[in-house]
XYZ file of C-alpha atoms in Angstrom:
283
model
C -24.859 -50.871 37.693
C -25.510 -48.742 40.871
C -26.331 -49.671 44.482
C -30.063 -49.919 43.455
C -29.470 -52.478 40.813
C -30.849 -50.169 38.252
C -28.605 -48.576 35.406
C -26.655 -45.492 35.692
C -29.006 -42.535 34.913
C -27.085 -41.612 31.681
C -28.083 -44.983 30.425
C -31.550 -44.726 31.346
C -31.947 -41.150 29.623
C -30.255 -42.691 26.491
C -32.323 -46.005 26.655
C -35.840 -43.817 26.945
C -34.463 -41.258 24.595
C -35.482 -38.469 27.124
C -34.655 -35.117 26.254
C -35.313 -32.287 28.724
C -38.254 -30.253 27.488
C -37.603 -26.576 27.965
C -41.215 -26.016 27.721
C -41.871 -28.136 30.761
C -38.710 -26.306 32.683
C -36.758 -29.639 32.960
C -33.386 -30.053 33.973
C -32.553 -33.548 34.883
C -30.016 -34.234 37.744
C -27.579 -37.290 37.025
C -25.382 -37.296 40.002
C -26.721 -40.091 42.205
C -24.586 -38.978 45.016
C -26.237 -35.323 45.038
C -29.588 -36.691 44.925
C -28.907 -38.797 47.903
C -27.517 -35.613 49.614
C -30.814 -33.673 48.906
C -32.805 -36.727 50.169
C -30.924 -36.773 53.150
C -31.400 -32.915 53.718
C -35.290 -33.636 54.240
C -34.299 -35.633 57.351
C -35.608 -39.110 58.303
C -37.650 -40.518 55.500
C -38.712 -43.862 57.459
C -42.308 -43.801 58.131
C -43.329 -40.892 56.031
C -44.921 -40.428 52.486
C -42.814 -38.287 50.325
C -44.277 -36.286 47.410
C -42.033 -35.527 44.334
C -42.964 -33.007 41.708
C -41.382 -33.385 38.413
C -39.514 -36.389 38.976
C -38.072 -36.765 35.131
C -36.127 -40.015 34.608
C -36.105 -40.411 38.477
C -32.717 -39.712 39.702
C -34.086 -38.069 42.926
C -36.798 -40.543 43.102
C -34.289 -43.579 43.456
C -32.566 -41.660 45.921
C -35.636 -41.013 48.290
C -36.202 -44.800 47.908
C -32.802 -45.644 48.843
C -32.869 -43.577 51.876
C -35.679 -45.296 53.200
C -38.960 -43.426 52.144
C -41.995 -45.690 53.348
C -43.757 -44.442 50.162
C -42.705 -42.320 47.355
C -45.592 -40.515 45.231
C -44.347 -38.763 42.194
C -46.263 -36.724 40.158
C -45.329 -36.406 36.371
C -47.234 -34.964 33.474
C -44.270 -35.795 31.119
C -45.492 -39.172 29.476
C -42.119 -39.921 28.223
C -40.717 -40.425 31.668
C -43.521 -42.928 32.927
C -41.396 -45.839 31.569
C -38.086 -45.189 33.286
C -40.244 -44.292 36.626
C -41.948 -47.836 36.093
C -38.652 -49.381 36.128
C -37.764 -48.040 39.593
C -41.281 -48.980 40.818
C -40.370 -52.943 40.102
C -37.069 -52.200 41.750
C -39.066 -51.105 44.913
C -42.189 -52.944 44.938
C -45.182 -51.124 46.620
C -43.080 -48.219 47.467
C -43.287 -46.145 44.744
C -46.640 -44.611 43.001
C -46.356 -42.738 40.105
C -49.268 -40.076 39.017
C -49.383 -39.083 35.583
C -50.891 -35.566 36.116
C -50.268 -31.774 36.235
C -48.780 -30.902 39.607
C -50.590 -27.349 39.286
C -54.095 -29.352 39.182
C -53.227 -32.084 41.861
C -54.777 -32.463 45.284
C -51.751 -33.326 47.030
C -53.024 -33.610 50.551
C -55.605 -36.157 49.421
C -52.722 -38.285 47.592
C -50.780 -38.189 50.978
C -53.758 -39.830 52.684
C -53.032 -38.258 56.239
C -50.251 -39.728 57.509
C -46.674 -38.043 57.775
C -45.537 -36.464 54.651
C -42.658 -34.602 53.344
C -42.518 -32.934 49.959
C -38.976 -33.119 48.189
C -38.449 -32.198 44.701
C -36.147 -30.571 42.294
C -39.073 -28.223 40.688
C -39.737 -27.672 37.281
C -38.125 -23.871 37.322
C -41.534 -22.601 35.472
C -43.643 -23.359 38.167
C -41.696 -23.507 41.215
C -42.767 -20.229 42.731
C -46.627 -20.892 42.004
C -46.153 -24.476 43.733
C -44.331 -23.040 46.784
C -46.865 -20.085 47.221
C -49.712 -22.494 46.918
C -48.167 -24.755 49.798
C -47.648 -21.763 52.063
C -51.300 -20.952 51.630
C -52.284 -23.995 52.764
C -55.382 -23.837 55.229
C -55.801 -24.644 57.703
C -52.384 -24.301 59.470
C -50.108 -26.218 60.446
C -50.445 -27.803 57.059
C -50.811 -31.507 56.035
C -47.104 -31.603 55.170
C -43.910 -31.841 57.831
C -41.503 -29.937 55.547
C -40.448 -28.931 52.443
C -37.107 -29.635 50.789
C -37.100 -28.156 47.139
C -34.614 -26.935 44.388
C -35.066 -23.669 42.949
C -32.883 -21.011 40.936
C -30.278 -19.656 43.369
C -31.996 -16.269 42.830
C -35.192 -17.625 43.803
C -33.821 -19.388 46.924
C -32.212 -16.112 47.767
C -35.515 -14.461 47.657
C -37.174 -17.154 49.848
C -34.464 -16.882 52.665
C -33.662 -13.117 52.408
C -33.641 -10.780 55.563
C -35.567 -7.322 55.813
C -33.335 -4.602 54.382
C -31.544 -6.816 51.765
C -31.846 -6.443 48.018
C -33.534 -9.960 47.836
C -36.306 -9.433 50.375
C -39.646 -9.297 48.742
C -43.072 -10.810 48.756
C -41.408 -14.467 48.800
C -39.506 -13.750 51.823
C -42.513 -12.557 53.606
C -44.869 -15.271 52.759
C -42.264 -17.986 53.456
C -40.955 -16.838 56.849
C -44.371 -15.807 58.044
C -45.251 -19.337 58.215
C -42.478 -21.262 58.016
C -38.560 -21.393 59.056
C -36.721 -21.060 55.991
C -32.966 -21.820 55.165
C -30.786 -22.531 52.153
C -28.911 -25.875 52.575
C -26.796 -25.598 49.571
C -26.158 -24.520 46.123
C -26.015 -26.911 43.337
C -23.415 -26.401 40.277
C -24.940 -26.028 36.833
C -22.683 -29.096 35.486
C -24.626 -31.405 37.817
C -27.603 -31.293 35.239
C -28.502 -32.338 31.731
C -28.859 -30.065 29.866
C -26.708 -27.487 32.373
C -29.128 -24.659 32.990
C -27.950 -21.051 32.631
C -27.899 -20.449 36.439
C -26.777 -22.070 39.622
C -29.542 -23.666 41.934
C -29.906 -23.916 45.336
C -31.816 -26.550 47.916
C -34.194 -24.865 50.312
C -35.605 -26.460 53.213
C -38.808 -25.038 54.965
C -40.274 -26.322 58.302
C -43.650 -25.357 58.881
C -44.394 -23.165 62.098
C -46.678 -24.374 64.841
C -48.345 -20.946 64.587
C -47.505 -17.908 61.959
C -44.963 -15.312 63.239
C -48.044 -12.897 63.648
C -51.810 -12.942 63.066
C -52.667 -12.347 59.428
C -54.980 -13.544 56.961
C -53.337 -15.059 54.138
C -55.198 -13.331 51.206
C -55.046 -9.850 53.202
C -51.212 -10.649 53.723
C -50.487 -11.272 50.168
C -52.438 -8.381 48.834
C -50.790 -5.620 50.963
C -47.371 -7.438 50.363
C -47.969 -7.221 46.891
C -48.861 -3.538 46.659
C -45.935 -2.768 48.820
C -43.537 -4.379 46.819
C -45.137 -3.515 43.590
C -43.300 -0.050 43.681
C -40.492 -1.269 46.144
C -38.378 2.026 45.810
C -41.446 4.442 46.744
C -42.302 5.005 50.115
C -45.407 3.161 51.567
C -47.621 6.206 51.491
C -47.168 5.803 47.573
C -47.060 2.029 47.090
C -50.008 1.210 49.136
C -52.440 3.908 46.972
C -52.929 0.792 44.853
C -55.056 -0.931 47.620
C -57.794 1.604 46.798
C -58.206 2.590 50.977
C -57.708 5.638 52.728
C -53.610 5.029 52.741
C -52.863 7.618 55.575
C -55.285 5.937 57.876
C -54.145 2.295 56.796
C -50.605 3.105 57.662
C -51.632 4.521 61.088
C -53.780 2.042 61.798
C -50.778 -0.482 61.537
C -48.525 1.800 63.804
C -46.263 2.410 60.887
C -44.160 5.676 59.351
C -45.602 6.730 55.911
C -41.944 7.213 54.847
C -41.158 3.748 55.479
C -40.043 1.707 52.464
C -41.232 -2.256 51.976
C -38.097 -3.619 51.684
C -37.420 -2.094 55.544
C -40.574 -3.607 56.987
C -40.773 -6.679 59.392
C -42.741 -9.415 58.651
C -44.908 -8.697 61.821
C -45.288 -5.011 60.344
C -46.564 -6.396 57.059
C -49.078 -8.726 59.325
C -49.897 -5.416 61.121
C -50.334 -3.779 57.708
C -53.019 -6.873 56.720
C -54.872 -6.808 59.749
C -55.545 -3.078 59.442
C -56.454 -3.607 55.688
C -58.858 -6.456 56.777
C -60.451 -4.230 59.498
C -60.915 -1.309 56.823
C -62.410 -3.327 54.223
C -64.781 -4.796 56.634
C -66.104 -1.199 58.042
């Protein structure tokens, strides 16, 4: 038995006949030392509600509870996992609530109930980016959560923390770093999962900024960033044409040079573009 008097995860998976489903983007974490490290990366969990997406058989769930989370709300759409999670709930009376739902259709802020909340998850790979962008576009800002501690494929993690001028710098870096301080905590070897994914994974920790790096409307910023990186090898005088505005006037209003390329622009410069875009749309 393990320190929480629950069976090892391999036994849990065997007992409940759980096989990771590719269609759900599942890869189960079995190493409880590793899940403990992920939980600790999120900081102090005491007095916090933790929202976890895609707990599967509950390896990270157990670590979050063992590390002292006041309450864990685990959102799981795979009914096969619910019995294993019910066993964990019985071992930690009153501290684990399992929501049988699709995370993409769940109002997590309402679930959190207004108290201090952190989001900690080994995200299903097929919805990870969509969930992150949704959390980054939360209104009002600062958001209802204190931090995000999330697992992604390493390639996606590198894109979230990338600096201007690097190959990985793009839409995710701008959206994430505009409103949060994002850093990569550590990589996770493929062998830590069952089944092992084809790629290395990484833990990313994001702390919301009290105010964004520069003023901009989220939807306008998303629009200009998507246009600029849609043709990232082209100069912005070409890539921004897809916005359907007077491109030279837009670039001039933002105080930029038409020969610039998206990957060289700072987040503040993208915000200037977003403000100019909004002003021209309103005119």
